Amino acid sequence: MAQKILPRPEQVRAARSLLGWSQQDLASKAGVAVSTVADFERGQRSPVQNNALAIQRTLETAGVQFTETGVSHGFHWTFMTERGMSDLIITFTPEAVEPVVDFASIFGEVEPPKVAISKIHCATPELRSKVTDFVDRHGAKLPHLHRLNKMLADMNDGEFFLLLPTPPSSTAEQYQYERALHQLNHPQKQPLDEHLQLFGLLLEKYDLHNPRTDKRFDIGNARTDDRTCRFCGRTKETGAKFKKEAHAIPASLGNKHLKLCDECDECNGHFGTEIEPTLVELLNVQRVFLGIESRGTSPVIKFPGGQLFRDKKHDNLMVMASRNISEDASGVLRARLDSGKLIVPQNFYRALSKIALSVIPEEELAALKKTIRWVRYGESPSGPLPKIAAAVVMLPPDPSAQITLYVRKESSKTLPHVVCEFRLGCYLYVYALPFSERDDGDLIGFFEQPEFQETFRHYALVPSWNQQDYSGNKEIQVIQNITLRPSNAPDRNPSP
Ligand SMILES: [Zn+2]
């Protein structure tokens, strides 16, 4: 698709002018020399493939889309209602900016050359009619705008919603918006400062990192010559190859866009065959529930007594066939899957830690040398690993697994250096990276420490946590059970 076609010189010039960037701006963001950009734009000399790709990705990350005929720039707004979030992208070209100006005049103010969008809105009859006009005017060219009408139709008169210029960058931020929205719509129920109390202390002690998974995002060094593999420490000069694309979260968990540059082909291959299959195996049921496709096919779980899959011929309906289903008086269905696969529990923890090491800021890696050796080579000091806290939560489904890291700012006797939150659909895992030089103790029961609970207060909102031990280094058999409650909410006890 468009990714493969390298932009033409005039497109790069046009893209820069849309963004208001100088050649210097583009060069430094893309990590290439200014002369490379200048020569390319003059059409004097084609840059080497890697530089051209770096330029293209930098512009695309800033929202520019290269098309057959030219360039366009997309505004990516996120709507948040109490029912969930929805994204709306409005693109415009240098010649046609009316959709954006019209949109802005409904939801904000236009003072050329600036547009300002307000975050808080209310579904009034007046707003509905403005939006209908807007969709009538531009819907033929931008058919996805019809979703706007649909979204407003689903809301009650007088209901508040939020319009965000960028999607929330972390679960904490998303949570803050959700609380604010709830407060607007149910003013008598929630004390105004409650969410600040929840997150205030956490943000004082920790930095939050939540890389986005909805568009291309490359972590690390764009230029192959600058890369050092985060796991084996080799560079191109010392024999590492960087030809393959390394996914920060495995592609089979729905991640298409989040990639790590600083992972060599050999480490990539090792993770793909040695530890990631365990992660995927233990999350298989959730993959079927979410309908995550891998290489064009959706997963089918086969077990001795039946199978679990999505039926593409019948509206992608979830099908669970088992010889071992029971129903109790309250309508709760239980199925035993007996999948019988052999897994090494510790590999689940290693695979989760590998995801964290892929997205953590480079400067933290120095304190995590032991963690890296454990993840890459299985070397570890003896003794049990910290417990992993698991829960089932009702959050809006996301097509990709998500990772959020909390990196401690100050030293502490009990709070972990790196706390990770991994979510796939409604499964949430909270774990600490083991073996950090910045940790004092073994962190085994970190989640239940008073200081941790006092700092990570939002975890208290989850009704029940399950402390799981993944220290085991020998193969065991996994037996999974599925419980379906009458509301059709997926639930499962993921412990092996
Ligand atoms: Zn490597």
PDB file of C-alpha atoms in Angstrom, residues 240-471:
ATOM      1  CA  ALA A 240      23.997  -8.018  14.456  1.00  0.00           C
ATOM      2  CA  LYS A 241      21.561  -7.810  11.551  1.00  0.00           C
ATOM      3  CA  PHE A 242      18.537  -5.506  11.626  1.00  0.00           C
ATOM      4  CA  LYS A 243      16.639  -6.618   8.527  1.00  0.00           C
ATOM      5  CA  LYS A 244      13.409  -7.872  10.119  1.00  0.00           C
ATOM      6  CA  GLU A 245      10.775  -5.700  11.767  1.00  0.00           C
ATOM      7  CA  ALA A 246      10.564  -6.400  15.482  1.00  0.00           C
ATOM      8  CA  HIS A 247       7.117  -5.953  17.059  1.00  0.00           C
ATOM      9  CA  ALA A 248       7.238  -4.514  20.572  1.00  0.00           C
ATOM     10  CA  ILE A 249       4.072  -6.502  21.361  1.00  0.00           C
ATOM     11  CA  PRO A 250       3.648  -9.748  19.368  1.00  0.00           C
ATOM     12  CA  ALA A 251       1.628  -9.289  16.167  1.00  0.00           C
ATOM     13  CA  SER A 252      -0.555 -12.244  17.165  1.00  0.00           C
ATOM     14  CA  LEU A 253      -1.889 -10.093  20.016  1.00  0.00           C
ATOM     15  CA  GLY A 254      -3.242  -7.577  17.515  1.00  0.00           C
ATOM     16  CA  ASN A 255      -0.283  -5.187  17.407  1.00  0.00           C
ATOM     17  CA  LYS A 256       0.416  -3.943  13.898  1.00  0.00           C
ATOM     18  CA  HIS A 257       2.141  -0.628  14.458  1.00  0.00           C
ATOM     19  CA  LEU A 258       4.322  -0.584  17.554  1.00  0.00           C
ATOM     20  CA  LYS A 259       7.838  -1.635  16.574  1.00  0.00           C
ATOM     21  CA  LEU A 260      11.258  -1.656  18.185  1.00  0.00           C
ATOM     22  CA  CYS A 261      14.180  -0.636  15.960  1.00  0.00           C
ATOM     23  CA  ASP A 262      16.829  -1.724  18.465  1.00  0.00           C
ATOM     24  CA  GLU A 263      16.186  -5.470  18.346  1.00  0.00           C
ATOM     25  CA  CYS A 264      18.411  -7.643  16.162  1.00  0.00           C
ATOM     26  CA  ASP A 265      17.113 -10.414  13.905  1.00  0.00           C
ATOM     27  CA  GLU A 266      18.621 -13.142  16.055  1.00  0.00           C
ATOM     28  CA  CYS A 267      17.001 -11.929  19.295  1.00  0.00           C
ATOM     29  CA  ASN A 268      13.747 -11.361  17.415  1.00  0.00           C
ATOM     30  CA  GLY A 269      13.823 -14.954  16.165  1.00  0.00           C
ATOM     31  CA  HIS A 270      14.694 -16.292  19.604  1.00  0.00           C
ATOM     32  CA  PHE A 271      11.778 -14.515  21.313  1.00  0.00           C
ATOM     33  CA  GLY A 272       9.389 -15.575  18.561  1.00  0.00           C
ATOM     34  CA  THR A 273      10.159 -19.261  19.028  1.00  0.00           C
ATOM     35  CA  GLU A 274      11.154 -19.538  22.689  1.00  0.00           C
ATOM     36  CA  ILE A 275       9.023 -17.309  24.910  1.00  0.00           C
ATOM     37  CA  GLU A 276       6.258 -15.562  22.978  1.00  0.00           C
ATOM     38  CA  PRO A 277       4.339 -18.772  22.128  1.00  0.00           C
ATOM     39  CA  THR A 278       3.665 -19.198  25.869  1.00  0.00           C
ATOM     40  CA  LEU A 279       2.180 -15.713  26.128  1.00  0.00           C
ATOM     41  CA  VAL A 280       0.013 -16.295  23.064  1.00  0.00           C
ATOM     42  CA  GLU A 281      -1.072 -19.730  24.312  1.00  0.00           C
ATOM     43  CA  LEU A 282      -2.221 -18.386  27.667  1.00  0.00           C
ATOM     44  CA  LEU A 283      -4.092 -15.516  26.009  1.00  0.00           C
ATOM     45  CA  ASN A 284      -5.654 -17.623  23.245  1.00  0.00           C
ATOM     46  CA  VAL A 285      -9.170 -17.556  24.628  1.00  0.00           C
ATOM     47  CA  GLN A 286      -9.103 -13.795  24.784  1.00  0.00           C
ATOM     48  CA  ARG A 287      -7.743 -13.643  21.233  1.00  0.00           C
ATOM     49  CA  VAL A 288     -10.790 -15.575  20.037  1.00  0.00           C
ATOM     50  CA  PHE A 289     -13.158 -13.345  22.026  1.00  0.00           C
ATOM     51  CA  LEU A 290     -11.582 -10.249  20.501  1.00  0.00           C
ATOM     52  CA  GLY A 291     -11.429 -11.794  17.022  1.00  0.00           C
ATOM     53  CA  ILE A 292      -7.740 -10.906  16.634  1.00  0.00           C
ATOM     54  CA  GLU A 293      -6.489 -12.111  13.283  1.00  0.00           C
ATOM     55  CA  SER A 294      -2.989 -13.293  12.664  1.00  0.00           C
ATOM     56  CA  ARG A 295      -1.785 -13.474   9.070  1.00  0.00           C
ATOM     57  CA  GLY A 296      -5.365 -13.144   7.850  1.00  0.00           C
ATOM     58  CA  THR A 297      -6.842 -16.022   9.846  1.00  0.00           C
ATOM     59  CA  SER A 298      -8.566 -15.769  13.178  1.00  0.00           C
ATOM     60  CA  PRO A 299      -7.437 -18.127  15.910  1.00  0.00           C
ATOM     61  CA  VAL A 300      -9.143 -21.442  16.525  1.00  0.00           C
ATOM     62  CA  ILE A 301      -8.539 -23.183  19.818  1.00  0.00           C
ATOM     63  CA  LYS A 302      -8.806 -26.921  19.598  1.00  0.00           C
ATOM     64  CA  PHE A 303      -8.996 -29.048  22.696  1.00  0.00           C
ATOM     65  CA  PRO A 304      -9.775 -32.725  23.182  1.00  0.00           C
ATOM     66  CA  GLY A 305     -13.473 -32.129  23.878  1.00  0.00           C
ATOM     67  CA  GLY A 306     -14.271 -29.417  21.336  1.00  0.00           C
ATOM     68  CA  GLN A 307     -13.214 -26.067  19.968  1.00  0.00           C
ATOM     69  CA  LEU A 308     -13.585 -22.311  20.234  1.00  0.00           C
ATOM     70  CA  PHE A 309     -13.576 -19.991  17.217  1.00  0.00           C
ATOM     71  CA  ARG A 310     -15.278 -17.140  15.350  1.00  0.00           C
ATOM     72  CA  ASP A 311     -17.629 -18.166  12.563  1.00  0.00           C
ATOM     73  CA  LYS A 312     -16.913 -15.796   9.678  1.00  0.00           C
ATOM     74  CA  LYS A 313     -19.895 -17.096   7.690  1.00  0.00           C
ATOM     75  CA  HIS A 314     -22.303 -16.130  10.457  1.00  0.00           C
ATOM     76  CA  ASP A 315     -21.529 -12.531  11.424  1.00  0.00           C
ATOM     77  CA  ASN A 316     -18.282 -13.514  13.106  1.00  0.00           C
ATOM     78  CA  LEU A 317     -20.304 -15.171  15.839  1.00  0.00           C
ATOM     79  CA  MET A 318     -18.320 -16.665  18.648  1.00  0.00           C
ATOM     80  CA  VAL A 319     -18.736 -20.424  18.704  1.00  0.00           C
ATOM     81  CA  MET A 320     -17.862 -22.570  21.679  1.00  0.00           C
ATOM     82  CA  ALA A 321     -18.246 -26.286  21.181  1.00  0.00           C
ATOM     83  CA  SER A 322     -17.402 -28.499  24.112  1.00  0.00           C
ATOM     84  CA  ARG A 323     -18.419 -31.876  25.471  1.00  0.00           C
ATOM     85  CA  ASN A 324     -17.985 -30.419  28.905  1.00  0.00           C
ATOM     86  CA  ILE A 325     -20.343 -27.441  29.389  1.00  0.00           C
ATOM     87  CA  SER A 326     -22.448 -27.006  32.482  1.00  0.00           C
ATOM     88  CA  GLU A 327     -25.050 -24.403  33.361  1.00  0.00           C
ATOM     89  CA  ASP A 328     -26.059 -23.443  36.872  1.00  0.00           C
ATOM     90  CA  ALA A 329     -29.377 -22.087  38.143  1.00  0.00           C
ATOM     91  CA  SER A 330     -28.414 -18.438  37.534  1.00  0.00           C
ATOM     92  CA  GLY A 331     -27.674 -19.082  33.858  1.00  0.00           C
ATOM     93  CA  VAL A 332     -23.892 -19.074  34.188  1.00  0.00           C
ATOM     94  CA  LEU A 333     -22.255 -21.366  31.624  1.00  0.00           C
ATOM     95  CA  ARG A 334     -18.964 -23.086  32.345  1.00  0.00           C
ATOM     96  CA  ALA A 335     -16.843 -24.887  29.789  1.00  0.00           C
ATOM     97  CA  ARG A 336     -13.706 -26.850  30.430  1.00  0.00           C
ATOM     98  CA  LEU A 337     -11.319 -26.622  27.511  1.00  0.00           C
ATOM     99  CA  ASP A 338      -8.678 -29.177  28.478  1.00  0.00           C
ATOM    100  CA  SER A 339      -6.317 -27.664  25.935  1.00  0.00           C
ATOM    101  CA  GLY A 340      -3.543 -29.772  27.382  1.00  0.00           C
ATOM    102  CA  LYS A 341      -0.635 -27.733  25.928  1.00  0.00           C
ATOM    103  CA  LEU A 342       2.664 -27.809  27.785  1.00  0.00           C
ATOM    104  CA  ILE A 343       4.080 -24.445  28.798  1.00  0.00           C
ATOM    105  CA  VAL A 344       6.823 -23.094  31.049  1.00  0.00           C
ATOM    106  CA  PRO A 345       5.166 -20.540  33.397  1.00  0.00           C
ATOM    107  CA  GLN A 346       8.319 -18.411  33.681  1.00  0.00           C
ATOM    108  CA  ASN A 347       8.262 -17.840  29.921  1.00  0.00           C
ATOM    109  CA  PHE A 348       4.948 -16.016  30.328  1.00  0.00           C
ATOM    110  CA  TYR A 349       6.647 -13.599  32.742  1.00  0.00           C
ATOM    111  CA  ARG A 350       9.709 -13.304  30.469  1.00  0.00           C
ATOM    112  CA  ALA A 351       7.525 -12.511  27.450  1.00  0.00           C
ATOM    113  CA  LEU A 352       5.622  -9.840  29.399  1.00  0.00           C
ATOM    114  CA  SER A 353       8.937  -8.378  30.595  1.00  0.00           C
ATOM    115  CA  LYS A 354      10.281  -8.407  27.026  1.00  0.00           C
ATOM    116  CA  ILE A 355       7.371  -6.162  26.002  1.00  0.00           C
ATOM    117  CA  ALA A 356       8.226  -3.752  28.819  1.00  0.00           C
ATOM    118  CA  LEU A 357      11.934  -3.711  27.881  1.00  0.00           C
ATOM    119  CA  SER A 358      10.960  -2.945  24.280  1.00  0.00           C
ATOM    120  CA  VAL A 359       9.070   0.210  25.156  1.00  0.00           C
ATOM    121  CA  ILE A 360      10.960   1.537  28.182  1.00  0.00           C
ATOM    122  CA  PRO A 361      13.018   4.728  27.644  1.00  0.00           C
ATOM    123  CA  GLU A 362      16.583   3.842  26.660  1.00  0.00           C
ATOM    124  CA  GLU A 363      18.132   5.563  29.702  1.00  0.00           C
ATOM    125  CA  GLU A 364      16.482   3.055  32.088  1.00  0.00           C
ATOM    126  CA  LEU A 365      18.177   0.046  30.461  1.00  0.00           C
ATOM    127  CA  ALA A 366      21.482   0.513  32.325  1.00  0.00           C
ATOM    128  CA  ALA A 367      19.818  -0.487  35.616  1.00  0.00           C
ATOM    129  CA  LEU A 368      18.089  -3.461  33.989  1.00  0.00           C
ATOM    130  CA  LYS A 369      21.078  -5.503  32.767  1.00  0.00           C
ATOM    131  CA  LYS A 370      20.128  -8.543  34.883  1.00  0.00           C
ATOM    132  CA  THR A 371      16.521  -8.316  33.738  1.00  0.00           C
ATOM    133  CA  ILE A 372      17.685  -8.293  30.121  1.00  0.00           C
ATOM    134  CA  ARG A 373      19.909 -11.364  30.619  1.00  0.00           C
ATOM    135  CA  TRP A 374      17.006 -13.203  32.248  1.00  0.00           C
ATOM    136  CA  VAL A 375      14.598 -12.314  29.423  1.00  0.00           C
ATOM    137  CA  ARG A 376      17.089 -13.081  26.651  1.00  0.00           C
ATOM    138  CA  TYR A 377      19.065 -16.021  28.021  1.00  0.00           C
ATOM    139  CA  GLY A 378      16.964 -17.321  30.924  1.00  0.00           C
ATOM    140  CA  GLU A 379      19.788 -16.515  33.402  1.00  0.00           C
ATOM    141  CA  SER A 380      18.317 -15.653  36.762  1.00  0.00           C
ATOM    142  CA  PRO A 381      19.263 -15.583  40.398  1.00  0.00           C
ATOM    143  CA  SER A 382      17.497 -18.456  42.169  1.00  0.00           C
ATOM    144  CA  GLY A 383      14.328 -17.947  44.179  1.00  0.00           C
ATOM    145  CA  PRO A 384      10.746 -17.079  43.379  1.00  0.00           C
ATOM    146  CA  LEU A 385       9.741 -14.224  41.081  1.00  0.00           C
ATOM    147  CA  PRO A 386       7.407 -11.393  42.105  1.00  0.00           C
ATOM    148  CA  LYS A 387       3.738 -12.340  41.800  1.00  0.00           C
ATOM    149  CA  ILE A 388       1.755 -11.096  38.832  1.00  0.00           C
ATOM    150  CA  ALA A 389      -1.589  -9.489  39.706  1.00  0.00           C
ATOM    151  CA  ALA A 390      -4.313 -10.433  37.241  1.00  0.00           C
ATOM    152  CA  ALA A 391      -7.854  -9.122  36.910  1.00  0.00           C
ATOM    153  CA  VAL A 392     -10.764  -9.035  34.517  1.00  0.00           C
ATOM    154  CA  VAL A 393     -11.913  -5.472  33.881  1.00  0.00           C
ATOM    155  CA  MET A 394     -14.619  -3.978  31.716  1.00  0.00           C
ATOM    156  CA  LEU A 395     -12.849  -1.478  29.467  1.00  0.00           C
ATOM    157  CA  PRO A 396     -13.624  -0.570  25.873  1.00  0.00           C
ATOM    158  CA  PRO A 397     -12.140  -3.287  23.644  1.00  0.00           C
ATOM    159  CA  ASP A 398      -9.020  -2.354  21.738  1.00  0.00           C
ATOM    160  CA  PRO A 399      -7.871  -4.230  18.638  1.00  0.00           C
ATOM    161  CA  SER A 400      -4.331  -4.447  20.013  1.00  0.00           C
ATOM    162  CA  ALA A 401      -2.858  -5.435  23.339  1.00  0.00           C
ATOM    163  CA  GLN A 402      -1.753  -2.354  25.306  1.00  0.00           C
ATOM    164  CA  ILE A 403       1.252  -1.711  27.524  1.00  0.00           C
ATOM    165  CA  THR A 404       1.619   1.028  30.136  1.00  0.00           C
ATOM    166  CA  LEU A 405       4.789   1.476  32.173  1.00  0.00           C
ATOM    167  CA  TYR A 406       5.250   3.368  35.409  1.00  0.00           C
ATOM    168  CA  VAL A 407       8.918   4.229  35.938  1.00  0.00           C
ATOM    169  CA  ARG A 408       9.838   5.378  39.452  1.00  0.00           C
ATOM    170  CA  LYS A 409      11.454   8.820  39.699  1.00  0.00           C
ATOM    171  CA  GLU A 410      12.979   8.653  43.191  1.00  0.00           C
ATOM    172  CA  SER A 411      14.592   5.869  45.175  1.00  0.00           C
ATOM    173  CA  SER A 412      12.363   3.752  47.395  1.00  0.00           C
ATOM    174  CA  LYS A 413      12.683   0.733  49.682  1.00  0.00           C
ATOM    175  CA  THR A 414       9.438  -0.936  48.638  1.00  0.00           C
ATOM    176  CA  LEU A 415       8.023   0.621  45.480  1.00  0.00           C
ATOM    177  CA  PRO A 416       9.225  -1.198  42.339  1.00  0.00           C
ATOM    178  CA  HIS A 417      11.463   0.620  39.839  1.00  0.00           C
ATOM    179  CA  VAL A 418       9.259  -0.396  36.899  1.00  0.00           C
ATOM    180  CA  VAL A 419       5.584  -1.331  37.238  1.00  0.00           C
ATOM    181  CA  CYS A 420       3.962  -2.638  34.055  1.00  0.00           C
ATOM    182  CA  GLU A 421       0.330  -2.853  33.102  1.00  0.00           C
ATOM    183  CA  PHE A 422      -0.449  -5.164  30.200  1.00  0.00           C
ATOM    184  CA  ARG A 423      -3.959  -5.396  28.858  1.00  0.00           C
ATOM    185  CA  LEU A 424      -5.529  -7.569  26.209  1.00  0.00           C
ATOM    186  CA  GLY A 425      -9.267  -7.002  25.930  1.00  0.00           C
ATOM    187  CA  CYS A 426     -10.628  -7.356  29.426  1.00  0.00           C
ATOM    188  CA  TYR A 427      -7.572  -9.131  30.872  1.00  0.00           C
ATOM    189  CA  LEU A 428      -5.320  -6.901  32.895  1.00  0.00           C
ATOM    190  CA  TYR A 429      -1.928  -7.969  34.259  1.00  0.00           C
ATOM    191  CA  VAL A 430       0.116  -5.818  36.625  1.00  0.00           C
ATOM    192  CA  TYR A 431       3.718  -6.919  37.185  1.00  0.00           C
ATOM    193  CA  ALA A 432       7.054  -5.510  38.272  1.00  0.00           C
ATOM    194  CA  LEU A 433      10.224  -5.927  36.208  1.00  0.00           C
ATOM    195  CA  PRO A 434      12.396  -8.219  38.349  1.00  0.00           C
ATOM    196  CA  PHE A 435      16.154  -7.843  38.996  1.00  0.00           C
ATOM    197  CA  SER A 436      16.430  -4.053  38.576  1.00  0.00           C
ATOM    198  CA  GLU A 437      19.520  -2.489  40.182  1.00  0.00           C
ATOM    199  CA  ARG A 438      17.248   0.304  41.344  1.00  0.00           C
ATOM    200  CA  ASP A 439      15.221  -2.083  43.519  1.00  0.00           C
ATOM    201  CA  ASP A 440      16.231  -2.996  47.049  1.00  0.00           C
ATOM    202  CA  GLY A 441      14.250  -6.133  47.772  1.00  0.00           C
ATOM    203  CA  ASP A 442      12.808  -9.100  45.915  1.00  0.00           C
ATOM    204  CA  LEU A 443       9.405  -7.456  45.198  1.00  0.00           C
ATOM    205  CA  ILE A 444       7.624 -10.798  45.660  1.00  0.00           C
ATOM    206  CA  GLY A 445       4.488  -9.397  47.258  1.00  0.00           C
ATOM    207  CA  PHE A 446       4.902  -5.817  45.991  1.00  0.00           C
ATOM    208  CA  PHE A 447       1.278  -5.497  44.922  1.00  0.00           C
ATOM    209  CA  GLU A 448       0.003  -6.006  48.444  1.00  0.00           C
ATOM    210  CA  GLN A 449       2.469  -3.648  50.139  1.00  0.00           C
ATOM    211  CA  PRO A 450       0.687  -0.707  51.846  1.00  0.00           C
ATOM    212  CA  GLU A 451       2.923   1.866  50.113  1.00  0.00           C
ATOM    213  CA  PHE A 452       2.173   0.372  46.711  1.00  0.00           C
ATOM    214  CA  GLN A 453      -1.589   0.330  47.345  1.00  0.00           C
ATOM    215  CA  GLU A 454      -1.421   3.879  48.648  1.00  0.00           C
ATOM    216  CA  THR A 455       0.409   4.997  45.478  1.00  0.00           C
ATOM    217  CA  PHE A 456      -1.453   2.944  42.861  1.00  0.00           C
ATOM    218  CA  ARG A 457      -4.904   3.756  44.219  1.00  0.00           C
ATOM    219  CA  HIS A 458      -6.742   3.182  40.974  1.00  0.00           C
ATOM    220  CA  TYR A 459      -6.119  -0.573  41.252  1.00  0.00           C
ATOM    221  CA  ALA A 460      -8.410  -0.601  44.281  1.00  0.00           C
ATOM    222  CA  LEU A 461     -11.294   0.169  41.898  1.00  0.00           C
ATOM    223  CA  VAL A 462     -10.946  -3.267  40.318  1.00  0.00           C
ATOM    224  CA  PRO A 463     -13.236  -5.562  42.332  1.00  0.00           C
ATOM    225  CA  SER A 464     -10.931  -8.555  42.551  1.00  0.00           C
ATOM    226  CA  TRP A 465      -7.276  -9.285  41.899  1.00  0.00           C
ATOM    227  CA  ASN A 466      -5.740 -12.685  41.588  1.00  0.00           C
ATOM    228  CA  GLN A 467      -2.064 -12.997  42.658  1.00  0.00           C
ATOM    229  CA  GLN A 468      -0.347 -15.458  40.326  1.00  0.00           C
ATOM    230  CA  ASP A 469       3.027 -17.124  40.617  1.00  0.00           C
ATOM    231  CA  TYR A 470       4.868 -17.613  37.321  1.00  0.00           C
ATOM    232  CA  SER A 471       8.200 -18.622  38.893  1.00  0.00           C
TER     233      SER A 471
END
